[in-house]
Amino acid sequence: MENIKKILRRKEAANIIDILNNKGYKAIYADSLKEAKDIILNLIPKNSSIGLGGSVTINELDIIDTFRNEEYNLYDRYNQPDWPTTLECMRQALLADYFLTSTNAITKNGELIQVDSGGNRVASLVYGPRNVIVITGVNKLVENLEEGLNRIKNYVGPLNSKRINHKTPCNLTGICENCSTKQRICNFTSIIRHGERMGKRITVIVISEEVGY
C-alpha cells in the first residue's frame, strides 16, 4: 500500500511542478527530504547570506546547522539573546542573498498561499531577498484558493499556534476563533499568483512526501 501511495504522491508532485514552471517559477522535484536538502546546498553558493522563515519543513530538513558554519552568513533568527534582537535579525534577512521558507498551501493552479503571525515570511516572498527557495510537501496541495485558506485557518494555524505556544484560543480548542489576541497567528496573508515578474527569483522544491504542516 505504501508503494502505491508513493507512486500517487510522485505523480502529484510532477503535475504541480509542470504547472509552477509554466507560471514563471523555477520548480524542482525531490523524492525525499534528503534529496531536497542536497538540492538546496547545490543552489546556494558558499559565502551567501541566508534568511529563514519560521518553518517545520525547514527544521525537518536538518539544514540549519550546516548554514551556521563559517562558510555561510546566516541571519540566525533562532540564536538571538532576546526578542528585539530577533526582530532586527529578521529585518536584516529581508536583504539576504537567499531566503528559505515553506508555504502553507499550493493550489492546483500554481498559487502559493502564506499566512504569518509577524509577516517576515510574507514580506520576503513578495519582495526583498534576491532569491527565495520554497520547500513543500505534496500534502500542501489544494484544489483552489478557498480550500487553501480553509486549510490554513482550520489546520495549519491551530497546529502552529500550539507548536510555538502562542496564547491564542486555537491553541486550546484547535479551532480558529478569529481572535484579536496579541499573539494571533494569522495576521498577514499573501497569495503569489505568478513567479515571473522579478525574473524567476522564486524556486519551489516539491517533495513527494508529507512534510511540515
Coordinates of C-alpha atoms in Angstrom, one line a residue:
M1 CA 0.0 0.0 0.0
E2 CA 2.8 2.4 0.9
N3 CA 4.4 1.9 -2.6
I4 CA 1.0 2.8 -4.2
K5 CA 0.8 5.9 -2.1
K6 CA 4.3 6.9 -3.1
I7 CA 3.5 6.4 -6.8
L8 CA 0.5 8.7 -6.4
R9 CA 2.5 11.3 -4.5
R10 CA 5.2 11.3 -7.2
K11 CA 2.5 11.9 -9.8
E12 CA 1.0 14.8 -7.8
A13 CA 4.5 16.3 -7.4
A14 CA 5.3 16.0 -11.1
N15 CA 1.9 17.6 -12.1
I16 CA 2.3 20.6 -9.9
I17 CA 6.0 21.1 -11.0
D18 CA 4.8 21.4 -14.6
I19 CA 2.2 24.0 -13.6
L20 CA 4.6 26.0 -11.5
N21 CA 7.3 26.1 -14.2
N22 CA 4.6 27.3 -16.7
K23 CA 3.7 30.1 -14.2
G24 CA 7.2 31.5 -14.1
Y25 CA 8.6 29.8 -11.0
K26 CA 11.7 27.5 -11.1
A27 CA 10.2 24.3 -9.8
I28 CA 12.3 21.3 -8.9
Y29 CA 11.2 17.7 -7.9
A30 CA 12.7 16.0 -4.8
D31 CA 11.9 12.4 -3.9
S32 CA 12.8 12.9 -0.2
L33 CA 13.8 15.4 2.4
K34 CA 17.4 14.3 2.0
E35 CA 17.2 14.9 -1.8
A36 CA 15.7 18.3 -1.1
K37 CA 18.5 19.2 1.3
D38 CA 21.1 18.3 -1.3
I39 CA 19.3 20.4 -4.0
I40 CA 19.3 23.4 -1.6
L41 CA 23.0 23.1 -0.8
N42 CA 23.8 22.9 -4.6
L43 CA 21.6 26.0 -5.2
I44 CA 23.2 28.2 -2.5
P45 CA 26.9 29.2 -3.1
K46 CA 29.3 29.4 -0.2
N47 CA 29.6 32.8 1.4
S48 CA 26.0 33.6 0.6
S49 CA 23.8 35.4 3.2
I50 CA 20.8 33.4 4.2
G51 CA 17.5 34.3 5.8
L52 CA 14.9 31.9 7.3
G53 CA 11.2 31.8 7.6
G54 CA 9.7 30.0 10.5
S55 CA 9.0 26.5 9.2
V56 CA 8.5 23.0 10.4
T57 CA 9.6 21.8 7.0
I58 CA 13.0 23.6 7.2
N59 CA 13.5 22.1 10.7
E60 CA 12.7 18.6 9.2
L61 CA 15.4 19.2 6.6
D62 CA 18.1 19.4 9.3
I63 CA 19.9 22.0 7.3
I64 CA 20.2 25.0 9.6
D65 CA 23.3 23.7 11.4
T66 CA 25.0 23.5 8.0
F67 CA 24.4 27.2 7.5
R68 CA 25.7 28.1 10.9
N69 CA 29.3 27.3 9.9
E70 CA 31.7 30.0 8.7
E71 CA 31.2 29.1 5.1
Y72 CA 27.8 30.9 5.1
N73 CA 26.4 34.2 6.6
L74 CA 23.2 33.1 8.3
Y75 CA 20.7 35.5 9.7
D76 CA 20.0 33.1 12.6
R77 CA 16.7 34.1 14.0
Y78 CA 16.8 31.1 16.3
N79 CA 20.0 32.0 18.1
Q80 CA 19.4 35.6 19.4
P81 CA 19.6 36.7 23.0
D82 CA 16.2 38.4 23.1
W83 CA 13.1 39.3 21.1
P84 CA 14.1 42.8 20.0
T85 CA 17.4 41.3 18.6
T86 CA 15.4 38.5 16.9
L87 CA 13.2 41.1 15.2
E88 CA 16.2 43.0 14.0
C89 CA 17.8 39.8 12.7
M90 CA 14.6 39.0 10.7
R91 CA 14.5 42.6 9.4
Q92 CA 18.1 42.3 8.1
A93 CA 17.3 39.0 6.4
L94 CA 14.9 40.8 4.1
L95 CA 18.0 41.7 2.1
A96 CA 19.6 38.3 2.2
D97 CA 21.0 36.6 -1.0
Y98 CA 18.8 33.6 -0.3
F99 CA 15.7 33.2 1.8
L100 CA 14.5 29.7 2.8
T101 CA 10.9 29.1 3.7
S102 CA 7.9 26.8 3.2
T103 CA 4.4 27.7 2.2
N104 CA 1.0 26.9 3.8
A105 CA -0.7 25.8 0.6
I106 CA -0.2 25.5 -3.2
T107 CA -3.3 25.4 -5.4
K108 CA -3.5 23.2 -8.4
N109 CA -3.4 26.4 -10.4
G110 CA 0.1 27.2 -9.1
E111 CA -0.8 29.8 -6.5
L112 CA 1.3 30.0 -3.3
I113 CA -0.6 30.9 -0.1
Q114 CA 1.0 32.1 3.1
V115 CA -0.3 33.3 6.4
D116 CA 2.0 34.8 9.0
S117 CA 1.9 36.0 12.6
G118 CA 4.7 38.5 12.2
G119 CA 4.9 38.9 8.5
N120 CA 8.6 38.4 7.7
R121 CA 8.0 35.4 5.5
V122 CA 5.2 37.1 3.6
A123 CA 7.4 40.1 3.1
S124 CA 10.4 38.1 1.9
L125 CA 8.4 36.1 -0.6
V126 CA 6.9 39.2 -2.1
Y127 CA 10.0 41.4 -2.3
G128 CA 13.4 41.8 -0.8
P129 CA 15.8 38.8 -0.9
R130 CA 17.4 38.2 -4.3
N131 CA 16.4 34.5 -4.3
V132 CA 13.7 32.7 -2.4
I133 CA 13.6 28.9 -2.1
V134 CA 10.2 27.4 -1.1
I135 CA 10.3 23.8 0.2
T136 CA 7.0 22.0 0.3
G137 CA 5.5 18.5 0.5
V138 CA 2.6 17.3 -1.6
N139 CA 0.4 17.3 1.5
K140 CA 0.1 21.0 1.0
L141 CA -1.6 20.8 -2.5
V142 CA -5.2 22.0 -2.6
E143 CA -7.8 22.5 -5.3
N144 CA -8.2 26.3 -5.1
L145 CA -7.7 29.4 -3.0
E146 CA -10.8 28.8 -0.9
E147 CA -9.6 25.3 0.1
G148 CA -6.1 26.6 0.8
L149 CA -7.3 29.4 3.1
N150 CA -9.6 26.9 4.9
R151 CA -6.6 24.6 5.3
I152 CA -4.6 27.3 6.9
K153 CA -7.5 28.5 9.1
N154 CA -8.6 25.1 10.4
Y155 CA -5.4 23.1 10.4
V156 CA -2.2 24.9 9.9
G157 CA -3.0 27.9 12.2
P158 CA -4.0 25.9 15.2
L159 CA -1.1 23.5 14.9
N160 CA 1.5 26.2 14.6
S161 CA -0.1 28.1 17.4
K162 CA 0.3 25.1 19.6
R163 CA 3.8 24.3 18.3
I164 CA 5.1 27.7 19.4
N165 CA 2.7 28.0 22.3
H166 CA 1.1 31.3 21.3
K167 CA -1.6 32.3 23.8
T168 CA -4.5 32.1 21.4
P169 CA -7.9 30.3 21.6
C170 CA -7.0 28.0 18.8
N171 CA -4.0 26.7 20.8
L172 CA -6.5 25.3 23.3
T173 CA -9.5 24.4 21.1
G174 CA -7.9 23.5 17.8
I175 CA -10.4 25.7 16.0
C176 CA -10.0 29.2 14.6
E177 CA -11.9 31.7 16.7
N178 CA -10.9 34.8 14.6
C179 CA -9.4 36.2 17.8
S180 CA -7.9 39.6 18.5
T181 CA -5.2 38.4 20.9
K182 CA -1.7 39.9 20.7
Q183 CA -0.2 36.6 19.7
R184 CA -2.7 36.0 16.9
I185 CA -1.1 33.5 14.5
C186 CA -2.8 34.8 11.3
N187 CA -2.2 38.5 10.8
F188 CA -0.6 38.7 7.3
T189 CA -1.7 36.9 4.2
S190 CA 0.0 36.7 0.7
I191 CA -1.1 35.0 -2.4
I192 CA 1.5 34.7 -5.1
R193 CA -0.2 34.0 -8.4
H194 CA 2.8 34.1 -10.8
G195 CA 6.5 33.8 -10.4
E196 CA 7.9 35.6 -13.4
R197 CA 7.7 39.3 -12.6
M198 CA 11.1 39.5 -10.8
G199 CA 13.0 37.1 -13.1
K200 CA 12.1 33.8 -11.6
R201 CA 13.6 34.6 -8.2
I202 CA 11.3 32.0 -6.5
T203 CA 12.4 28.4 -6.6
V204 CA 9.9 25.8 -5.4
I205 CA 11.1 22.4 -4.4
V206 CA 8.3 19.9 -4.3
I207 CA 8.9 16.8 -2.2
S208 CA 6.8 13.7 -3.0
E209 CA 6.3 13.1 0.7
E210 CA 4.2 14.5 3.5
V211 CA 6.4 17.1 5.3
G212 CA 5.6 20.0 7.6
Y213 CA 2.1 21.1 8.4

